[in-house]
């Protein structure tokens, strides 16, 4: 699955995409559990064993990964990043009867079906993490492009379902962090740049404050606080992912987002081999293929 001749950028891009899938598969086992319940059931949860409320087979993934792949496939086929391309991708994904489907996502896609409008109505209340969990294909598809291009691409894919300023700010911060990680920047610069900017605009994202987040909900603020504390306060891909999923809550999604960031930062070779071996093979292959194809084609035009 890992080719030795890959360039550092390819290793980081593939690491980020496989990180989404591995984190999703690892976290799905303990989604909606509290840390105490996880401890009782699994001790420290650290293997891709499936199960969870979705009764997954070992190594299988959920909407976080499959929505990313639907979006990435559509972007590659269209050769551009566009709101209607994204909306059609999600619509087709919903028709494929996914194993899980968030309420905000369902509402946004139904709105598109009804109206043809690829932008959900603004929603001040519902700042879910659904637009952040699936952002990897647009980050890779905008590689080498201006920041403003990436920002627009994030909004295009996000607003199909999540039209909310907090969700947008969180997703944009994460996109910038992954972009910096792919460029080989270190954690102190990531903290001083995108994280500091996010916290200045929206202080509720501040992390390393008591009480620390446990069982983070699907609210983007709790999700990203959990991801930040797990990524910035550990030193390996494996430790970061095990830390974040053992917090429980929306663990498949915190796992997917932390996996994306840590995979970009540490590179694919840092992902434990046992996790890559356990990951559902067609999903793993699709992540690798899309990651390589997207950075090859990048920067794609952003239209609409
Ligand atoms: Mn999920
Ligand atoms: Mn989830």
mmCIF file of C-alpha atoms and ligand atoms in Angstrom:
data_model
loop_
_atom_site.group_PDB
_atom_site.id
_atom_site.type_symbol
_atom_site.label_atom_id
_atom_site.label_comp_id
_atom_site.label_asym_id
_atom_site.label_seq_id
_atom_site.Cartn_x
_atom_site.Cartn_y
_atom_site.Cartn_z
ATOM 1 C CA UNK A 1 0.000 0.000 0.000
ATOM 2 C CA UNK A 2 2.948 2.323 0.618
ATOM 3 C CA UNK A 3 5.348 2.802 -2.269
ATOM 4 C CA UNK A 4 8.938 3.548 -1.221
ATOM 5 C CA UNK A 5 9.492 5.909 -4.158
ATOM 6 C CA UNK A 6 6.765 8.322 -3.074
ATOM 7 C CA UNK A 7 7.914 11.879 -2.536
ATOM 8 C CA UNK A 8 7.449 13.463 0.896
ATOM 9 C CA UNK A 9 4.375 15.372 -0.302
ATOM 10 C CA UNK A 10 2.763 12.192 -1.599
ATOM 11 C CA UNK A 11 3.438 10.445 1.720
ATOM 12 C CA UNK A 12 1.768 13.272 3.602
ATOM 13 C CA UNK A 13 -1.223 13.450 1.251
ATOM 14 C CA UNK A 14 -1.780 9.680 1.383
ATOM 15 C CA UNK A 15 -1.202 9.779 5.147
ATOM 16 C CA UNK A 16 -3.919 12.404 5.543
ATOM 17 C CA UNK A 17 -6.475 10.505 3.463
ATOM 18 C CA UNK A 18 -5.725 7.121 5.036
ATOM 19 C CA UNK A 19 -5.709 8.915 8.389
ATOM 20 C CA UNK A 20 -9.363 9.857 7.892
ATOM 21 C CA UNK A 21 -10.298 6.234 7.184
ATOM 22 C CA UNK A 22 -8.200 4.689 9.956
ATOM 23 C CA UNK A 23 -9.443 7.209 12.520
ATOM 24 C CA UNK A 24 -13.048 6.661 11.433
ATOM 25 C CA UNK A 25 -12.721 2.856 11.636
ATOM 26 C CA UNK A 26 -10.967 3.019 15.014
ATOM 27 C CA UNK A 27 -13.375 5.518 16.528
ATOM 28 C CA UNK A 28 -16.604 3.945 15.248
ATOM 29 C CA UNK A 29 -16.218 1.109 17.765
ATOM 30 C CA UNK A 30 -16.648 3.531 20.665
ATOM 31 C CA UNK A 31 -18.884 6.213 19.119
ATOM 32 C CA UNK A 32 -21.342 7.703 21.667
ATOM 33 C CA UNK A 33 -19.613 6.008 24.611
ATOM 34 C CA UNK A 34 -18.138 7.794 27.624
ATOM 35 C CA UNK A 35 -14.484 7.243 28.549
ATOM 36 C CA UNK A 36 -15.628 5.152 31.511
ATOM 37 C CA UNK A 37 -17.808 2.917 29.341
ATOM 38 C CA UNK A 38 -14.926 2.458 26.913
ATOM 39 C CA UNK A 39 -12.603 1.543 29.764
ATOM 40 C CA UNK A 40 -15.060 -1.081 31.017
ATOM 41 C CA UNK A 41 -15.693 -2.589 27.587
ATOM 42 C CA UNK A 42 -12.243 -2.400 25.996
ATOM 43 C CA UNK A 43 -9.661 -1.219 28.494
ATOM 44 C CA UNK A 44 -7.719 1.207 26.330
ATOM 45 C CA UNK A 45 -9.304 0.922 22.871
ATOM 46 C CA UNK A 46 -6.518 0.593 20.297
ATOM 47 C CA UNK A 47 -7.448 -1.842 17.511
ATOM 48 C CA UNK A 48 -9.682 -1.821 14.413
ATOM 49 C CA UNK A 49 -12.168 -4.373 15.712
ATOM 50 C CA UNK A 50 -15.439 -3.028 14.296
ATOM 51 C CA UNK A 51 -18.648 -3.319 16.317
ATOM 52 C CA UNK A 52 -20.021 -0.222 17.998
ATOM 53 C CA UNK A 53 -23.626 0.934 17.660
ATOM 54 C CA UNK A 54 -23.413 0.425 13.871
ATOM 55 C CA UNK A 55 -22.203 -3.196 14.333
ATOM 56 C CA UNK A 56 -19.451 -2.677 11.805
ATOM 57 C CA UNK A 57 -17.160 -5.380 10.499
ATOM 58 C CA UNK A 58 -13.537 -4.883 11.602
ATOM 59 C CA UNK A 59 -11.817 -2.224 9.490
ATOM 60 C CA UNK A 60 -15.035 -0.844 8.031
ATOM 61 C CA UNK A 61 -15.664 2.907 7.919
ATOM 62 C CA UNK A 62 -18.658 5.244 8.213
ATOM 63 C CA UNK A 63 -19.984 8.442 6.617
ATOM 64 C CA UNK A 64 -16.869 10.458 7.459
ATOM 65 C CA UNK A 65 -14.786 8.431 5.016
ATOM 66 C CA UNK A 66 -17.458 7.547 2.472
ATOM 67 C CA UNK A 67 -18.606 11.182 2.102
ATOM 68 C CA UNK A 68 -14.972 12.204 1.603
ATOM 69 C CA UNK A 69 -14.546 9.563 -1.090
ATOM 70 C CA UNK A 70 -17.811 10.560 -2.791
ATOM 71 C CA UNK A 71 -16.655 14.181 -2.872
ATOM 72 C CA UNK A 72 -13.123 13.330 -3.996
ATOM 73 C CA UNK A 73 -14.351 11.082 -6.794
ATOM 74 C CA UNK A 74 -16.724 13.745 -8.067
ATOM 75 C CA UNK A 75 -14.057 16.474 -7.976
ATOM 76 C CA UNK A 76 -11.633 14.297 -9.919
ATOM 77 C CA UNK A 77 -14.252 13.388 -12.493
ATOM 78 C CA UNK A 78 -15.372 17.005 -12.975
ATOM 79 C CA UNK A 79 -11.818 18.385 -12.928
ATOM 80 C CA UNK A 80 -12.978 21.278 -10.746
ATOM 81 C CA UNK A 81 -14.335 22.109 -7.311
ATOM 82 C CA UNK A 82 -17.842 23.469 -7.524
ATOM 83 C CA UNK A 83 -20.889 23.620 -5.205
ATOM 84 C CA UNK A 84 -23.115 21.720 -7.637
ATOM 85 C CA UNK A 85 -20.477 19.038 -8.162
ATOM 86 C CA UNK A 86 -20.251 18.632 -4.380
ATOM 87 C CA UNK A 87 -24.035 18.573 -3.939
ATOM 88 C CA UNK A 88 -24.487 15.905 -6.626
ATOM 89 C CA UNK A 89 -21.737 13.848 -5.011
ATOM 90 C CA UNK A 90 -23.470 13.937 -1.623
ATOM 91 C CA UNK A 91 -26.855 13.256 -3.187
ATOM 92 C CA UNK A 92 -25.473 10.156 -4.935
ATOM 93 C CA UNK A 93 -23.797 9.137 -1.688
ATOM 94 C CA UNK A 94 -27.112 9.356 0.209
ATOM 95 C CA UNK A 95 -28.812 7.219 -2.451
ATOM 96 C CA UNK A 96 -26.166 4.530 -1.863
ATOM 97 C CA UNK A 97 -27.765 3.872 1.564
ATOM 98 C CA UNK A 98 -24.811 4.748 3.805
ATOM 99 C CA UNK A 99 -24.488 3.016 7.192
ATOM 100 C CA UNK A 100 -24.877 6.327 9.015
ATOM 101 C CA UNK A 101 -26.172 9.736 8.067
ATOM 102 C CA UNK A 102 -26.275 12.853 10.232
ATOM 103 C CA UNK A 103 -29.434 14.966 10.494
ATOM 104 C CA UNK A 104 -27.827 18.152 9.186
ATOM 105 C CA UNK A 105 -26.395 16.276 6.228
ATOM 106 C CA UNK A 106 -29.731 14.670 5.424
ATOM 107 C CA UNK A 107 -31.542 18.006 5.625
ATOM 108 C CA UNK A 108 -29.025 19.739 3.350
ATOM 109 C CA UNK A 109 -29.109 17.034 0.709
ATOM 110 C CA UNK A 110 -32.923 16.936 0.715
ATOM 111 C CA UNK A 111 -32.915 20.725 0.299
ATOM 112 C CA UNK A 112 -30.682 20.319 -2.767
ATOM 113 C CA UNK A 113 -32.956 17.621 -4.200
ATOM 114 C CA UNK A 114 -35.998 19.815 -3.740
ATOM 115 C CA UNK A 115 -34.559 23.104 -4.973
ATOM 116 C CA UNK A 116 -31.407 22.376 -6.999
ATOM 117 C CA UNK A 117 -29.743 24.898 -4.709
ATOM 118 C CA UNK A 118 -26.346 23.599 -3.481
ATOM 119 C CA UNK A 119 -26.328 25.885 -0.432
ATOM 120 C CA UNK A 120 -28.321 24.962 2.664
ATOM 121 C CA UNK A 121 -30.297 27.777 4.332
ATOM 122 C CA UNK A 122 -28.166 29.576 6.951
ATOM 123 C CA UNK A 123 -28.496 27.927 10.341
ATOM 124 C CA UNK A 124 -27.236 29.759 13.408
ATOM 125 C CA UNK A 125 -27.927 26.811 15.719
ATOM 126 C CA UNK A 126 -26.519 23.781 14.020
ATOM 127 C CA UNK A 127 -22.725 24.010 14.066
ATOM 128 C CA UNK A 128 -22.027 20.334 13.418
ATOM 129 C CA UNK A 129 -18.685 18.797 12.480
ATOM 130 C CA UNK A 130 -19.965 17.249 9.220
ATOM 131 C CA UNK A 131 -18.334 19.715 6.842
ATOM 132 C CA UNK A 132 -14.974 19.353 8.583
ATOM 133 C CA UNK A 133 -14.886 15.549 8.586
ATOM 134 C CA UNK A 134 -15.047 15.361 4.762
ATOM 135 C CA UNK A 135 -12.776 18.279 3.823
ATOM 136 C CA UNK A 136 -9.663 16.315 2.814
ATOM 137 C CA UNK A 137 -10.364 16.072 -0.945
ATOM 138 C CA UNK A 138 -10.670 19.837 -1.366
ATOM 139 C CA UNK A 139 -7.493 20.439 0.652
ATOM 140 C CA UNK A 140 -5.592 18.089 -1.652
ATOM 141 C CA UNK A 141 -7.344 19.384 -4.772
ATOM 142 C CA UNK A 142 -6.279 22.946 -3.885
ATOM 143 C CA UNK A 143 -2.683 22.031 -3.165
ATOM 144 C CA UNK A 144 -0.335 24.669 -4.528
ATOM 145 C CA UNK A 145 -3.176 27.174 -4.962
ATOM 146 C CA UNK A 146 -3.820 30.412 -3.122
ATOM 147 C CA UNK A 147 -5.316 30.350 0.380
ATOM 148 C CA UNK A 148 -8.374 32.206 -0.927
ATOM 149 C CA UNK A 149 -8.990 29.402 -3.416
ATOM 150 C CA UNK A 150 -8.877 26.798 -0.653
ATOM 151 C CA UNK A 151 -11.140 28.893 1.528
ATOM 152 C CA UNK A 152 -13.755 29.098 -1.220
ATOM 153 C CA UNK A 153 -13.473 25.385 -1.897
ATOM 154 C CA UNK A 154 -14.062 24.651 1.807
ATOM 155 C CA UNK A 155 -17.186 26.818 1.771
ATOM 156 C CA UNK A 156 -18.484 25.238 -1.438
ATOM 157 C CA UNK A 157 -18.360 21.695 -0.118
ATOM 158 C CA UNK A 158 -19.366 22.722 3.397
ATOM 159 C CA UNK A 159 -22.410 24.833 2.689
ATOM 160 C CA UNK A 160 -24.231 22.077 0.846
ATOM 161 C CA UNK A 161 -25.200 20.891 4.316
ATOM 162 C CA UNK A 162 -23.539 23.105 6.962
ATOM 163 C CA UNK A 163 -24.228 26.798 6.477
ATOM 164 C CA UNK A 164 -23.053 28.062 9.825
ATOM 165 C CA UNK A 165 -20.255 30.475 10.788
ATOM 166 C CA UNK A 166 -18.766 28.293 13.544
ATOM 167 C CA UNK A 167 -18.717 25.199 11.345
ATOM 168 C CA UNK A 168 -17.084 27.265 8.605
ATOM 169 C CA UNK A 169 -14.477 28.799 10.919
ATOM 170 C CA UNK A 170 -13.569 25.398 12.344
ATOM 171 C CA UNK A 171 -13.346 23.750 8.948
ATOM 172 C CA UNK A 172 -11.215 26.563 7.562
ATOM 173 C CA UNK A 173 -8.848 26.354 10.535
ATOM 174 C CA UNK A 174 -8.481 22.605 10.037
ATOM 175 C CA UNK A 175 -7.864 23.029 6.305
ATOM 176 C CA UNK A 176 -5.096 25.535 7.028
ATOM 177 C CA UNK A 177 -3.548 23.202 9.605
ATOM 178 C CA UNK A 178 -3.529 20.256 7.214
ATOM 179 C CA UNK A 179 -2.050 22.463 4.499
ATOM 180 C CA UNK A 180 0.735 23.590 6.863
ATOM 181 C CA UNK A 181 1.367 20.003 7.946
ATOM 182 C CA UNK A 182 1.713 18.946 4.310
ATOM 183 C CA UNK A 183 4.242 21.737 3.827
ATOM 184 C CA UNK A 184 6.315 20.344 6.710
ATOM 185 C CA UNK A 185 5.608 23.179 9.171
ATOM 186 C CA UNK A 186 5.980 22.423 12.870
ATOM 187 C CA UNK A 187 3.358 22.397 15.595
ATOM 188 C CA UNK A 188 4.407 25.678 17.198
ATOM 189 C CA UNK A 189 3.726 27.530 13.954
ATOM 190 C CA UNK A 190 0.421 25.732 13.527
ATOM 191 C CA UNK A 191 -0.608 26.839 17.028
ATOM 192 C CA UNK A 192 0.580 30.414 16.534
ATOM 193 C CA UNK A 193 -1.146 30.688 13.144
ATOM 194 C CA UNK A 194 -4.506 29.035 12.414
ATOM 195 C CA UNK A 195 -5.334 27.870 15.944
ATOM 196 C CA UNK A 196 -4.595 31.264 17.486
ATOM 197 C CA UNK A 197 -6.620 33.017 14.785
ATOM 198 C CA UNK A 198 -9.573 30.705 15.387
ATOM 199 C CA UNK A 199 -9.474 31.162 19.155
ATOM 200 C CA UNK A 200 -9.172 34.937 18.811
ATOM 201 C CA UNK A 201 -12.304 35.068 16.664
ATOM 202 C CA UNK A 202 -14.203 32.385 18.637
ATOM 203 C CA UNK A 203 -12.762 31.987 22.163
ATOM 204 C CA UNK A 204 -14.879 28.912 22.844
ATOM 205 C CA UNK A 205 -12.428 26.870 20.710
ATOM 206 C CA UNK A 206 -9.698 27.417 23.322
ATOM 207 C CA UNK A 207 -8.281 24.088 24.466
ATOM 208 C CA UNK A 208 -5.984 22.956 27.310
ATOM 209 C CA UNK A 209 -8.475 24.629 29.660
ATOM 210 C CA UNK A 210 -10.374 22.907 32.454
ATOM 211 C CA UNK A 211 -12.524 21.002 32.256
ATOM 212 C CA UNK A 212 -10.809 19.219 29.383
ATOM 213 C CA UNK A 213 -13.140 17.798 26.795
ATOM 214 C CA UNK A 214 -14.403 14.243 27.267
ATOM 215 C CA UNK A 215 -16.954 12.467 25.078
ATOM 216 C CA UNK A 216 -17.069 15.402 22.614
ATOM 217 C CA UNK A 217 -20.364 15.819 20.807
ATOM 218 C CA UNK A 218 -20.797 16.465 17.096
ATOM 219 C CA UNK A 219 -20.668 20.205 17.857
ATOM 220 C CA UNK A 220 -17.648 21.507 15.913
ATOM 221 C CA UNK A 221 -16.267 23.302 18.977
ATOM 222 C CA UNK A 222 -16.164 20.197 21.167
ATOM 223 C CA UNK A 223 -14.902 18.099 18.269
ATOM 224 C CA UNK A 224 -11.996 20.407 17.463
ATOM 225 C CA UNK A 225 -11.065 20.974 21.102
ATOM 226 C CA UNK A 226 -10.744 17.183 21.435
ATOM 227 C CA UNK A 227 -8.707 16.973 18.229
ATOM 228 C CA UNK A 228 -6.425 19.862 19.240
ATOM 229 C CA UNK A 229 -5.655 18.491 22.684
ATOM 230 C CA UNK A 230 -4.968 15.031 21.252
ATOM 231 C CA UNK A 231 -2.806 16.207 18.360
ATOM 232 C CA UNK A 232 -0.788 18.955 20.019
ATOM 233 C CA UNK A 233 -0.152 17.079 23.270
ATOM 234 C CA UNK A 234 1.093 13.789 21.761
ATOM 235 C CA UNK A 235 4.110 12.909 19.614
ATOM 236 C CA UNK A 236 3.031 10.112 17.285
ATOM 237 C CA UNK A 237 0.179 9.300 14.920
ATOM 238 C CA UNK A 238 -0.798 6.262 16.983
ATOM 239 C CA UNK A 239 -0.809 8.089 20.321
ATOM 240 C CA UNK A 240 -2.832 10.967 18.875
ATOM 241 C CA UNK A 241 -5.521 8.654 17.502
ATOM 242 C CA UNK A 242 -5.726 6.431 20.572
ATOM 243 C CA UNK A 243 -5.982 9.510 22.783
ATOM 244 C CA UNK A 244 -8.783 11.088 20.802
ATOM 245 C CA UNK A 245 -10.995 8.028 20.300
ATOM 246 C CA UNK A 246 -10.735 7.029 23.964
ATOM 247 C CA UNK A 247 -12.444 10.296 24.827
ATOM 248 C CA UNK A 248 -15.510 8.662 23.253
ATOM 249 C CA UNK A 249 -18.449 10.777 22.105
ATOM 250 C CA UNK A 250 -18.408 11.413 18.356
ATOM 251 C CA UNK A 251 -15.301 9.266 18.244
ATOM 252 C CA UNK A 252 -15.437 8.185 14.602
ATOM 253 C CA UNK A 253 -15.427 11.836 13.581
ATOM 254 C CA UNK A 254 -12.833 13.067 16.082
ATOM 255 C CA UNK A 255 -10.800 10.049 14.928
ATOM 256 C CA UNK A 256 -11.255 10.942 11.258
ATOM 257 C CA UNK A 257 -10.307 14.602 11.726
ATOM 258 C CA UNK A 258 -7.378 13.852 14.026
ATOM 259 C CA UNK A 259 -6.275 11.140 11.583
ATOM 260 C CA UNK A 260 -6.354 13.620 8.704
ATOM 261 C CA UNK A 261 -4.217 16.139 10.569
ATOM 262 C CA UNK A 262 -1.811 13.632 12.125
ATOM 263 C CA UNK A 263 -1.524 11.729 8.834
ATOM 264 C CA UNK A 264 -0.534 14.927 7.023
ATOM 265 C CA UNK A 265 1.886 15.848 9.795
ATOM 266 C CA UNK A 266 3.626 12.520 10.422
ATOM 267 C CA UNK A 267 3.152 10.974 6.951
ATOM 268 C CA UNK A 268 1.770 7.600 5.913
ATOM 269 C CA UNK A 269 4.761 5.666 7.262
ATOM 270 C CA UNK A 270 3.764 6.710 10.785
ATOM 271 C CA UNK A 271 0.384 4.946 10.548
ATOM 272 C CA UNK A 272 0.664 1.601 12.387
ATOM 273 C CA UNK A 273 0.939 -1.249 9.872
ATOM 274 C CA UNK A 274 -1.590 -3.307 11.799
ATOM 275 C CA UNK A 275 -4.194 -0.566 11.239
ATOM 276 C CA UNK A 276 -3.456 -0.322 7.528
ATOM 277 C CA UNK A 277 -3.685 -4.108 7.211
ATOM 278 C CA UNK A 278 -7.023 -4.155 9.042
ATOM 279 C CA UNK A 279 -8.586 -1.303 7.047
ATOM 280 C CA UNK A 280 -11.234 -2.452 4.535
ATOM 281 C CA UNK A 281 -9.079 -2.961 1.391
ATOM 282 C CA UNK A 282 -11.279 -1.218 -1.203
ATOM 283 C CA UNK A 283 -11.519 1.831 1.064
ATOM 284 C CA UNK A 284 -7.775 1.899 1.635
ATOM 285 C CA UNK A 285 -7.121 1.624 -2.114
ATOM 286 C CA UNK A 286 -9.584 4.409 -2.909
ATOM 287 C CA UNK A 287 -7.983 6.726 -0.326
ATOM 288 C CA UNK A 288 -4.516 6.138 -1.778
ATOM 289 C CA UNK A 289 -5.655 6.527 -5.389
ATOM 290 C CA UNK A 290 -7.617 9.714 -4.728
ATOM 291 C CA UNK A 291 -4.873 11.306 -2.637
ATOM 292 C CA UNK A 292 -2.296 10.778 -5.375
ATOM 293 C CA UNK A 293 -4.648 11.830 -8.185
ATOM 294 C CA UNK A 294 -5.795 14.988 -6.382
ATOM 295 C CA UNK A 295 -2.330 16.365 -5.656
ATOM 296 C CA UNK A 296 -1.273 15.434 -9.185
ATOM 297 C CA UNK A 297 -4.195 17.414 -10.652
ATOM 298 C CA UNK A 298 -3.895 20.291 -8.153
ATOM 299 C CA UNK A 299 -4.524 23.120 -8.019
ATOM 300 C CA UNK A 300 -7.909 22.444 -9.573
ATOM 301 C CA UNK A 301 -10.118 25.381 -10.570
ATOM 302 C CA UNK A 302 -12.698 26.418 -8.009
ATOM 303 C CA UNK A 303 -15.899 27.474 -9.744
ATOM 304 C CA UNK A 304 -19.401 28.552 -8.805
HETATM 305 MN MN1 LIG B 1 -19.516 8.565 11.015
HETATM 306 MN MN1 LIG B 2 -19.519 10.698 13.844
#
